[in-house]
Amino acid sequence: MKTILLLLTMSLGYVCPTLAQNKALFVVAGQSNAVGQGNAEQSIRVTGALEYRYQSDSLVPLQDPVGENALEFQAANTGSAWPAFAQRYQALTGQQVILVAAARGGSSAHQKAELNELGTWAAEGHKPLLAKALEKIHRAEAKVGVPIQGIIWIQGERDANAIFDQQLTVEAYEAALEGLIERFRNGLGTVVPFYLVLTGNQQGREPIGNTAVRQAQRNVARRLTQVFVVYEQAEHFAEKHWMKDFVHYNQQALNDIGKTVAERIVTLNN
């Protein structure tokens, strides 16, 4: 009976309140560690969770490599944090996780930190990304029939490098982060919760820029409503041998991020 009801609601373009309450639509956005540079073979296997694919306007099982090469966004290479997130969130809430992946490696928050082909979340630049993310989110909301519950943000290394190289001030980065949150919310027409994974360090480089970025992220979370820090351990990944290379997290780290972020979001909403 439930299957028949679901098919009817999908064909009519309507999702009844009971079914809608059982779905949790999340967006993951940012740069390469949001994309995922781990190992799909070590990724968590999750059942029931789905991913929205823009190119086919379809929902597919959530499994690594999560994401797609569309709208300037990228698929994981090859493992990500998001199956672990979905597994833990579903276990804690009983809701089905549906994920919208909108991340691009090397993308900046501030236009001054943008490398030409890598994109920026600023209002202007060589390859602006925010409007494309909004397009994908709106399509996903229409497909699923529920609004997004939050945006999980992993980004900051590109701006940290620009701060280290004295091409960008920390104050400018902080303003850019605050601005992109506001533009996301304006585009979505609601104060969607924004969940920040604090930026880690980069091996072989003094963490001057990365430390500044983390402080700015904390400042924005304290200042803006419904902006939360949900993961703070990435700066310690090198000590744990959780780095894949000088800047990317390995699959053990990504699995920990996913699990911890899910737990933190559930705690915040209870």
PDB file of C-alpha atoms in Angstrom:
ATOM      1  CA  MET A   1       0.000   0.000   0.000  1.00  0.00           C
ATOM      2  CA  LYS A   2       2.833   2.393   0.894  1.00  0.00           C
ATOM      3  CA  THR A   3       4.507   1.656  -2.460  1.00  0.00           C
ATOM      4  CA  ILE A   4       1.291   2.430  -4.364  1.00  0.00           C
ATOM      5  CA  LEU A   5       0.837   5.677  -2.418  1.00  0.00           C
ATOM      6  CA  LEU A   6       4.423   6.712  -3.116  1.00  0.00           C
ATOM      7  CA  LEU A   7       4.049   6.038  -6.848  1.00  0.00           C
ATOM      8  CA  LEU A   8       0.819   8.042  -6.952  1.00  0.00           C
ATOM      9  CA  THR A   9       2.326  11.012  -5.130  1.00  0.00           C
ATOM     10  CA  MET A  10       5.379  11.017  -7.411  1.00  0.00           C
ATOM     11  CA  SER A  11       3.255  10.849 -10.563  1.00  0.00           C
ATOM     12  CA  LEU A  12       1.093  13.725  -9.360  1.00  0.00           C
ATOM     13  CA  GLY A  13       4.066  15.821  -8.308  1.00  0.00           C
ATOM     14  CA  TYR A  14       2.822  15.925  -4.707  1.00  0.00           C
ATOM     15  CA  VAL A  15       4.310  14.518  -1.526  1.00  0.00           C
ATOM     16  CA  CYS A  16       1.905  14.060   1.370  1.00  0.00           C
ATOM     17  CA  PRO A  17       2.947  15.465   4.759  1.00  0.00           C
ATOM     18  CA  THR A  18       3.557  12.029   6.304  1.00  0.00           C
ATOM     19  CA  LEU A  19       5.953  11.023   3.523  1.00  0.00           C
ATOM     20  CA  ALA A  20       7.628  14.434   3.517  1.00  0.00           C
ATOM     21  CA  GLN A  21       8.381  14.166   7.238  1.00  0.00           C
ATOM     22  CA  ASN A  22      10.363  11.002   6.537  1.00  0.00           C
ATOM     23  CA  LYS A  23      12.783  12.717   4.139  1.00  0.00           C
ATOM     24  CA  ALA A  24      15.800  14.855   5.017  1.00  0.00           C
ATOM     25  CA  LEU A  25      17.245  16.791   2.073  1.00  0.00           C
ATOM     26  CA  PHE A  26      20.777  18.096   2.654  1.00  0.00           C
ATOM     27  CA  VAL A  27      23.238  19.995   0.475  1.00  0.00           C
ATOM     28  CA  VAL A  28      26.997  19.522   0.687  1.00  0.00           C
ATOM     29  CA  ALA A  29      29.048  22.353  -0.786  1.00  0.00           C
ATOM     30  CA  GLY A  30      32.530  23.826  -0.796  1.00  0.00           C
ATOM     31  CA  GLN A  31      35.797  22.637  -2.283  1.00  0.00           C
ATOM     32  CA  SER A  32      37.787  19.399  -2.707  1.00  0.00           C
ATOM     33  CA  ASN A  33      37.324  17.886   0.748  1.00  0.00           C
ATOM     34  CA  ALA A  34      33.586  18.431   0.336  1.00  0.00           C
ATOM     35  CA  VAL A  35      33.804  16.682  -3.034  1.00  0.00           C
ATOM     36  CA  GLY A  36      35.775  13.872  -1.384  1.00  0.00           C
ATOM     37  CA  GLN A  37      39.245  12.654  -2.280  1.00  0.00           C
ATOM     38  CA  GLY A  38      39.132   9.432  -0.285  1.00  0.00           C
ATOM     39  CA  ASN A  39      38.766   5.775  -1.237  1.00  0.00           C
ATOM     40  CA  ALA A  40      35.378   4.379  -2.232  1.00  0.00           C
ATOM     41  CA  GLU A  41      36.431   0.869  -1.161  1.00  0.00           C
ATOM     42  CA  GLN A  42      36.754   2.128   2.427  1.00  0.00           C
ATOM     43  CA  SER A  43      33.608   4.247   2.309  1.00  0.00           C
ATOM     44  CA  ILE A  44      30.601   3.358   4.447  1.00  0.00           C
ATOM     45  CA  ARG A  45      27.866   1.314   2.769  1.00  0.00           C
ATOM     46  CA  VAL A  46      24.463   2.815   3.444  1.00  0.00           C
ATOM     47  CA  THR A  47      21.024   1.534   2.453  1.00  0.00           C
ATOM     48  CA  GLY A  48      17.973   3.643   1.712  1.00  0.00           C
ATOM     49  CA  ALA A  49      19.762   6.974   1.243  1.00  0.00           C
ATOM     50  CA  LEU A  50      19.565   8.726  -2.127  1.00  0.00           C
ATOM     51  CA  GLU A  51      21.446  11.318  -4.145  1.00  0.00           C
ATOM     52  CA  TYR A  52      19.877  13.820  -6.513  1.00  0.00           C
ATOM     53  CA  ARG A  53      21.476  13.869  -9.982  1.00  0.00           C
ATOM     54  CA  TYR A  54      20.969  17.032 -12.006  1.00  0.00           C
ATOM     55  CA  GLN A  55      21.813  15.688 -15.460  1.00  0.00           C
ATOM     56  CA  SER A  56      19.137  12.998 -15.358  1.00  0.00           C
ATOM     57  CA  ASP A  57      16.818  14.803 -12.911  1.00  0.00           C
ATOM     58  CA  SER A  58      16.706  11.587 -10.922  1.00  0.00           C
ATOM     59  CA  LEU A  59      17.307  10.064  -7.521  1.00  0.00           C
ATOM     60  CA  VAL A  60      19.919   7.313  -7.306  1.00  0.00           C
ATOM     61  CA  PRO A  61      21.243   5.240  -4.394  1.00  0.00           C
ATOM     62  CA  LEU A  62      23.781   7.210  -2.358  1.00  0.00           C
ATOM     63  CA  GLN A  63      27.134   5.518  -2.732  1.00  0.00           C
ATOM     64  CA  ASP A  64      30.664   6.577  -3.541  1.00  0.00           C
ATOM     65  CA  PRO A  65      31.796   8.131  -5.704  1.00  0.00           C
ATOM     66  CA  VAL A  66      29.084  10.617  -4.640  1.00  0.00           C
ATOM     67  CA  GLY A  67      28.399  13.568  -6.942  1.00  0.00           C
ATOM     68  CA  GLU A  68      28.450  14.188 -10.671  1.00  0.00           C
ATOM     69  CA  ASN A  69      30.479  16.248 -13.123  1.00  0.00           C
ATOM     70  CA  ALA A  70      27.780  18.768 -13.956  1.00  0.00           C
ATOM     71  CA  LEU A  71      27.131  22.497 -13.459  1.00  0.00           C
ATOM     72  CA  GLU A  72      30.903  22.893 -12.778  1.00  0.00           C
ATOM     73  CA  PHE A  73      30.603  20.582  -9.732  1.00  0.00           C
ATOM     74  CA  GLN A  74      32.500  17.318  -9.367  1.00  0.00           C
ATOM     75  CA  ALA A  75      32.134  13.683  -8.357  1.00  0.00           C
ATOM     76  CA  ALA A  76      34.194  12.247  -5.505  1.00  0.00           C
ATOM     77  CA  ASN A  77      37.634  10.900  -6.361  1.00  0.00           C
ATOM     78  CA  THR A  78      36.680   8.362  -5.172  1.00  0.00           C
ATOM     79  CA  GLY A  79      35.405   8.370  -1.593  1.00  0.00           C
ATOM     80  CA  SER A  80      33.515  11.045   0.348  1.00  0.00           C
ATOM     81  CA  ALA A  81      32.099  11.772   3.810  1.00  0.00           C
ATOM     82  CA  TRP A  82      28.503  11.489   2.720  1.00  0.00           C
ATOM     83  CA  PRO A  83      27.587   7.796   2.933  1.00  0.00           C
ATOM     84  CA  ALA A  84      28.865   7.860   6.539  1.00  0.00           C
ATOM     85  CA  PHE A  85      26.792  10.977   7.180  1.00  0.00           C
ATOM     86  CA  ALA A  86      23.665   9.404   5.718  1.00  0.00           C
ATOM     87  CA  GLN A  87      24.068   6.133   7.593  1.00  0.00           C
ATOM     88  CA  ARG A  88      24.434   7.843  10.955  1.00  0.00           C
ATOM     89  CA  TYR A  89      21.719  10.441  10.372  1.00  0.00           C
ATOM     90  CA  GLN A  90      19.218   7.788   9.279  1.00  0.00           C
ATOM     91  CA  ALA A  91      20.076   5.605  12.280  1.00  0.00           C
ATOM     92  CA  LEU A  92      19.509   8.500  14.690  1.00  0.00           C
ATOM     93  CA  THR A  93      16.367   9.990  13.145  1.00  0.00           C
ATOM     94  CA  GLY A  94      14.649   7.330  11.057  1.00  0.00           C
ATOM     95  CA  GLN A  95      14.517   9.830   8.197  1.00  0.00           C
ATOM     96  CA  GLN A  96      15.682   9.001   4.697  1.00  0.00           C
ATOM     97  CA  VAL A  97      18.645  11.152   3.690  1.00  0.00           C
ATOM     98  CA  ILE A  98      18.632  12.650   0.198  1.00  0.00           C
ATOM     99  CA  LEU A  99      21.825  14.451  -0.740  1.00  0.00           C
ATOM    100  CA  VAL A 100      22.574  17.260  -3.184  1.00  0.00           C
ATOM    101  CA  ALA A 101      26.304  17.438  -3.962  1.00  0.00           C
ATOM    102  CA  ALA A 102      27.515  20.893  -5.037  1.00  0.00           C
ATOM    103  CA  ALA A 103      31.251  21.178  -4.474  1.00  0.00           C
ATOM    104  CA  ARG A 104      34.264  21.980  -6.654  1.00  0.00           C
ATOM    105  CA  GLY A 105      37.910  21.395  -5.869  1.00  0.00           C
ATOM    106  CA  GLY A 106      39.989  24.519  -5.304  1.00  0.00           C
ATOM    107  CA  SER A 107      37.030  26.904  -5.217  1.00  0.00           C
ATOM    108  CA  SER A 108      37.366  30.072  -3.159  1.00  0.00           C
ATOM    109  CA  ALA A 109      35.017  32.042  -0.940  1.00  0.00           C
ATOM    110  CA  HIS A 110      36.527  35.391  -1.938  1.00  0.00           C
ATOM    111  CA  GLN A 111      37.065  36.501  -5.514  1.00  0.00           C
ATOM    112  CA  LYS A 112      40.664  37.562  -4.770  1.00  0.00           C
ATOM    113  CA  ALA A 113      41.511  33.970  -3.836  1.00  0.00           C
ATOM    114  CA  GLU A 114      40.062  32.460  -7.019  1.00  0.00           C
ATOM    115  CA  LEU A 115      42.345  30.553  -9.356  1.00  0.00           C
ATOM    116  CA  ASN A 116      40.935  31.135 -12.824  1.00  0.00           C
ATOM    117  CA  GLU A 117      39.488  27.719 -13.682  1.00  0.00           C
ATOM    118  CA  LEU A 118      38.734  26.546 -10.164  1.00  0.00           C
ATOM    119  CA  GLY A 119      35.779  28.775  -9.422  1.00  0.00           C
ATOM    120  CA  THR A 120      34.557  30.973  -6.610  1.00  0.00           C
ATOM    121  CA  TRP A 121      31.521  31.280  -4.348  1.00  0.00           C
ATOM    122  CA  ALA A 122      31.802  35.069  -4.538  1.00  0.00           C
ATOM    123  CA  ALA A 123      29.168  37.106  -6.369  1.00  0.00           C
ATOM    124  CA  GLU A 124      31.574  37.745  -9.254  1.00  0.00           C
ATOM    125  CA  GLY A 125      34.592  35.952 -10.646  1.00  0.00           C
ATOM    126  CA  HIS A 126      35.915  33.860 -13.519  1.00  0.00           C
ATOM    127  CA  LYS A 127      33.665  30.929 -12.618  1.00  0.00           C
ATOM    128  CA  PRO A 128      30.925  31.862 -10.098  1.00  0.00           C
ATOM    129  CA  LEU A 129      29.353  28.791  -8.508  1.00  0.00           C
ATOM    130  CA  LEU A 130      26.585  29.888  -6.169  1.00  0.00           C
ATOM    131  CA  ALA A 131      23.902  30.447  -8.823  1.00  0.00           C
ATOM    132  CA  LYS A 132      24.612  26.977 -10.205  1.00  0.00           C
ATOM    133  CA  ALA A 133      24.265  25.467  -6.741  1.00  0.00           C
ATOM    134  CA  LEU A 134      20.914  27.208  -6.295  1.00  0.00           C
ATOM    135  CA  GLU A 135      19.750  25.858  -9.647  1.00  0.00           C
ATOM    136  CA  LYS A 136      20.591  22.307  -8.594  1.00  0.00           C
ATOM    137  CA  ILE A 137      19.003  22.739  -5.170  1.00  0.00           C
ATOM    138  CA  HIS A 138      15.750  24.101  -6.618  1.00  0.00           C
ATOM    139  CA  ARG A 139      15.565  21.169  -9.029  1.00  0.00           C
ATOM    140  CA  ALA A 140      16.178  18.727  -6.183  1.00  0.00           C
ATOM    141  CA  GLU A 141      13.505  20.313  -3.976  1.00  0.00           C
ATOM    142  CA  ALA A 142      10.992  20.046  -6.799  1.00  0.00           C
ATOM    143  CA  LYS A 143      11.914  16.417  -7.402  1.00  0.00           C
ATOM    144  CA  VAL A 144      11.786  15.351  -3.755  1.00  0.00           C
ATOM    145  CA  GLY A 145       8.902  17.587  -2.701  1.00  0.00           C
ATOM    146  CA  VAL A 146      10.560  18.931   0.457  1.00  0.00           C
ATOM    147  CA  PRO A 147      12.810  21.939   1.171  1.00  0.00           C
ATOM    148  CA  ILE A 148      16.432  21.424   2.144  1.00  0.00           C
ATOM    149  CA  GLN A 149      17.129  21.019   5.858  1.00  0.00           C
ATOM    150  CA  GLY A 150      20.637  22.412   5.777  1.00  0.00           C
ATOM    151  CA  ILE A 151      23.852  23.130   3.899  1.00  0.00           C
ATOM    152  CA  ILE A 152      27.019  21.373   5.058  1.00  0.00           C
ATOM    153  CA  TRP A 153      30.027  23.501   4.138  1.00  0.00           C
ATOM    154  CA  ILE A 154      33.636  22.285   3.795  1.00  0.00           C
ATOM    155  CA  GLN A 155      35.811  25.003   2.283  1.00  0.00           C
ATOM    156  CA  GLY A 156      38.620  27.372   3.163  1.00  0.00           C
ATOM    157  CA  GLU A 157      42.003  26.042   2.013  1.00  0.00           C
ATOM    158  CA  ARG A 158      42.107  28.205  -1.119  1.00  0.00           C
ATOM    159  CA  ASP A 159      41.397  31.352   0.894  1.00  0.00           C
ATOM    160  CA  ALA A 160      43.875  30.238   3.578  1.00  0.00           C
ATOM    161  CA  ASN A 161      46.584  30.091   0.911  1.00  0.00           C
ATOM    162  CA  ALA A 162      45.650  33.564  -0.306  1.00  0.00           C
ATOM    163  CA  ILE A 163      45.852  34.882   3.271  1.00  0.00           C
ATOM    164  CA  PHE A 164      49.252  33.215   3.738  1.00  0.00           C
ATOM    165  CA  ASP A 165      50.474  34.771   0.474  1.00  0.00           C
ATOM    166  CA  GLN A 166      49.128  38.178   1.599  1.00  0.00           C
ATOM    167  CA  GLN A 167      46.741  38.368  -1.347  1.00  0.00           C
ATOM    168  CA  LEU A 168      43.717  38.444   0.972  1.00  0.00           C
ATOM    169  CA  THR A 169      43.017  39.666   4.496  1.00  0.00           C
ATOM    170  CA  VAL A 170      41.263  37.510   7.051  1.00  0.00           C
ATOM    171  CA  GLU A 171      38.646  40.253   7.431  1.00  0.00           C
ATOM    172  CA  ALA A 172      37.878  40.025   3.714  1.00  0.00           C
ATOM    173  CA  TYR A 173      37.539  36.251   3.919  1.00  0.00           C
ATOM    174  CA  GLU A 174      35.207  36.506   6.901  1.00  0.00           C
ATOM    175  CA  ALA A 175      33.022  39.016   5.060  1.00  0.00           C
ATOM    176  CA  ALA A 176      32.998  36.760   1.991  1.00  0.00           C
ATOM    177  CA  LEU A 177      31.879  33.745   4.032  1.00  0.00           C
ATOM    178  CA  GLU A 178      29.114  35.756   5.659  1.00  0.00           C
ATOM    179  CA  GLY A 179      28.087  37.120   2.268  1.00  0.00           C
ATOM    180  CA  LEU A 180      27.838  33.732   0.604  1.00  0.00           C
ATOM    181  CA  ILE A 181      25.650  32.421   3.432  1.00  0.00           C
ATOM    182  CA  GLU A 182      23.347  35.401   3.004  1.00  0.00           C
ATOM    183  CA  ARG A 183      23.219  34.928  -0.781  1.00  0.00           C
ATOM    184  CA  PHE A 184      22.412  31.240  -0.366  1.00  0.00           C
ATOM    185  CA  ARG A 185      19.566  32.176   1.958  1.00  0.00           C
ATOM    186  CA  ASN A 186      18.294  34.935  -0.307  1.00  0.00           C
ATOM    187  CA  GLY A 187      18.293  32.539  -3.239  1.00  0.00           C
ATOM    188  CA  LEU A 188      16.437  29.890  -1.257  1.00  0.00           C
ATOM    189  CA  GLY A 189      14.023  32.350   0.344  1.00  0.00           C
ATOM    190  CA  THR A 190      14.606  31.011   3.848  1.00  0.00           C
ATOM    191  CA  VAL A 191      17.129  31.067   6.690  1.00  0.00           C
ATOM    192  CA  VAL A 192      18.426  27.591   5.919  1.00  0.00           C
ATOM    193  CA  PRO A 193      20.793  26.221   8.601  1.00  0.00           C
ATOM    194  CA  PHE A 194      24.453  26.347   7.610  1.00  0.00           C
ATOM    195  CA  TYR A 195      26.755  23.718   9.104  1.00  0.00           C
ATOM    196  CA  LEU A 196      30.499  24.479   9.064  1.00  0.00           C
ATOM    197  CA  VAL A 197      33.279  21.900   9.063  1.00  0.00           C
ATOM    198  CA  LEU A 198      36.290  23.921  10.182  1.00  0.00           C
ATOM    199  CA  THR A 199      39.162  24.008   7.708  1.00  0.00           C
ATOM    200  CA  GLY A 200      42.142  21.758   8.413  1.00  0.00           C
ATOM    201  CA  ASN A 201      45.857  22.473   7.957  1.00  0.00           C
ATOM    202  CA  GLN A 202      48.060  21.904   4.920  1.00  0.00           C
ATOM    203  CA  GLN A 203      51.199  19.869   5.432  1.00  0.00           C
ATOM    204  CA  GLY A 204      54.471  21.543   4.511  1.00  0.00           C
ATOM    205  CA  ARG A 205      53.138  25.049   5.088  1.00  0.00           C
ATOM    206  CA  GLU A 206      52.867  27.142   8.223  1.00  0.00           C
ATOM    207  CA  PRO A 207      49.178  27.153   9.294  1.00  0.00           C
ATOM    208  CA  ILE A 208      48.948  30.954   9.438  1.00  0.00           C
ATOM    209  CA  GLY A 209      46.197  31.215   6.828  1.00  0.00           C
ATOM    210  CA  ASN A 210      44.364  28.102   7.986  1.00  0.00           C
ATOM    211  CA  THR A 211      44.286  29.268  11.610  1.00  0.00           C
ATOM    212  CA  ALA A 212      42.938  32.637  10.474  1.00  0.00           C
ATOM    213  CA  VAL A 213      40.242  30.952   8.373  1.00  0.00           C
ATOM    214  CA  ARG A 214      39.114  28.783  11.292  1.00  0.00           C
ATOM    215  CA  GLN A 215      38.798  31.816  13.547  1.00  0.00           C
ATOM    216  CA  ALA A 216      36.779  33.624  10.890  1.00  0.00           C
ATOM    217  CA  GLN A 217      34.500  30.593  10.541  1.00  0.00           C
ATOM    218  CA  ARG A 218      33.919  30.552  14.295  1.00  0.00           C
ATOM    219  CA  ASN A 219      33.235  34.297  14.260  1.00  0.00           C
ATOM    220  CA  VAL A 220      30.592  33.925  11.547  1.00  0.00           C
ATOM    221  CA  ALA A 221      28.948  31.047  13.421  1.00  0.00           C
ATOM    222  CA  ARG A 222      28.730  33.187  16.558  1.00  0.00           C
ATOM    223  CA  ARG A 223      27.384  36.204  14.701  1.00  0.00           C
ATOM    224  CA  LEU A 224      24.815  34.735  12.294  1.00  0.00           C
ATOM    225  CA  THR A 225      21.642  32.952  13.311  1.00  0.00           C
ATOM    226  CA  GLN A 226      21.389  29.270  12.382  1.00  0.00           C
ATOM    227  CA  VAL A 227      25.084  28.966  11.494  1.00  0.00           C
ATOM    228  CA  PHE A 228      26.885  26.252  13.455  1.00  0.00           C
ATOM    229  CA  VAL A 229      30.342  24.735  13.725  1.00  0.00           C
ATOM    230  CA  VAL A 230      29.750  20.975  13.519  1.00  0.00           C
ATOM    231  CA  TYR A 231      33.304  19.625  13.171  1.00  0.00           C
ATOM    232  CA  GLU A 232      36.547  20.985  14.638  1.00  0.00           C
ATOM    233  CA  GLN A 233      39.092  18.156  14.391  1.00  0.00           C
ATOM    234  CA  ALA A 234      40.461  18.515  10.860  1.00  0.00           C
ATOM    235  CA  GLU A 235      43.468  20.553  12.034  1.00  0.00           C
ATOM    236  CA  HIS A 236      44.637  17.418  13.900  1.00  0.00           C
ATOM    237  CA  PHE A 237      44.363  14.991  10.984  1.00  0.00           C
ATOM    238  CA  ALA A 238      48.113  14.955  10.255  1.00  0.00           C
ATOM    239  CA  GLU A 239      48.799  13.784  13.818  1.00  0.00           C
ATOM    240  CA  LYS A 240      46.285  10.961  13.325  1.00  0.00           C
ATOM    241  CA  HIS A 241      47.736  10.027   9.914  1.00  0.00           C
ATOM    242  CA  TRP A 242      44.387  10.885   8.383  1.00  0.00           C
ATOM    243  CA  MET A 243      45.748  12.890   5.432  1.00  0.00           C
ATOM    244  CA  LYS A 244      45.774  11.487   1.895  1.00  0.00           C
ATOM    245  CA  ASP A 245      48.272  14.116   0.775  1.00  0.00           C
ATOM    246  CA  PHE A 246      49.315  17.632   1.809  1.00  0.00           C
ATOM    247  CA  VAL A 247      45.751  19.007   1.778  1.00  0.00           C
ATOM    248  CA  HIS A 248      43.202  16.208   1.243  1.00  0.00           C
ATOM    249  CA  TYR A 249      41.632  14.022   3.915  1.00  0.00           C
ATOM    250  CA  ASN A 250      41.772  10.235   3.649  1.00  0.00           C
ATOM    251  CA  GLN A 251      38.722   7.995   3.892  1.00  0.00           C
ATOM    252  CA  GLN A 252      39.085   7.364   7.620  1.00  0.00           C
ATOM    253  CA  ALA A 253      38.921  11.118   8.176  1.00  0.00           C
ATOM    254  CA  LEU A 254      35.986  11.530   5.792  1.00  0.00           C
ATOM    255  CA  ASN A 255      34.039   8.750   7.513  1.00  0.00           C
ATOM    256  CA  ASP A 256      34.645  10.449  10.867  1.00  0.00           C
ATOM    257  CA  ILE A 257      33.508  13.808   9.482  1.00  0.00           C
ATOM    258  CA  GLY A 258      30.313  12.308   8.102  1.00  0.00           C
ATOM    259  CA  LYS A 259      29.413  10.441  11.288  1.00  0.00           C
ATOM    260  CA  THR A 260      30.252  13.340  13.605  1.00  0.00           C
ATOM    261  CA  VAL A 261      28.451  15.950  11.508  1.00  0.00           C
ATOM    262  CA  ALA A 262      25.303  13.823  11.512  1.00  0.00           C
ATOM    263  CA  GLU A 263      25.440  13.453  15.300  1.00  0.00           C
ATOM    264  CA  ARG A 264      26.037  17.147  15.792  1.00  0.00           C
ATOM    265  CA  ILE A 265      23.165  18.191  13.536  1.00  0.00           C
ATOM    266  CA  VAL A 266      20.770  15.830  15.300  1.00  0.00           C
ATOM    267  CA  THR A 267      21.868  17.217  18.689  1.00  0.00           C
ATOM    268  CA  LEU A 268      21.386  20.794  17.520  1.00  0.00           C
ATOM    269  CA  ASN A 269      17.861  20.040  16.310  1.00  0.00           C
ATOM    270  CA  ASN A 270      16.694  18.206  19.426  1.00  0.00           C
TER     271      ASN A 270
END
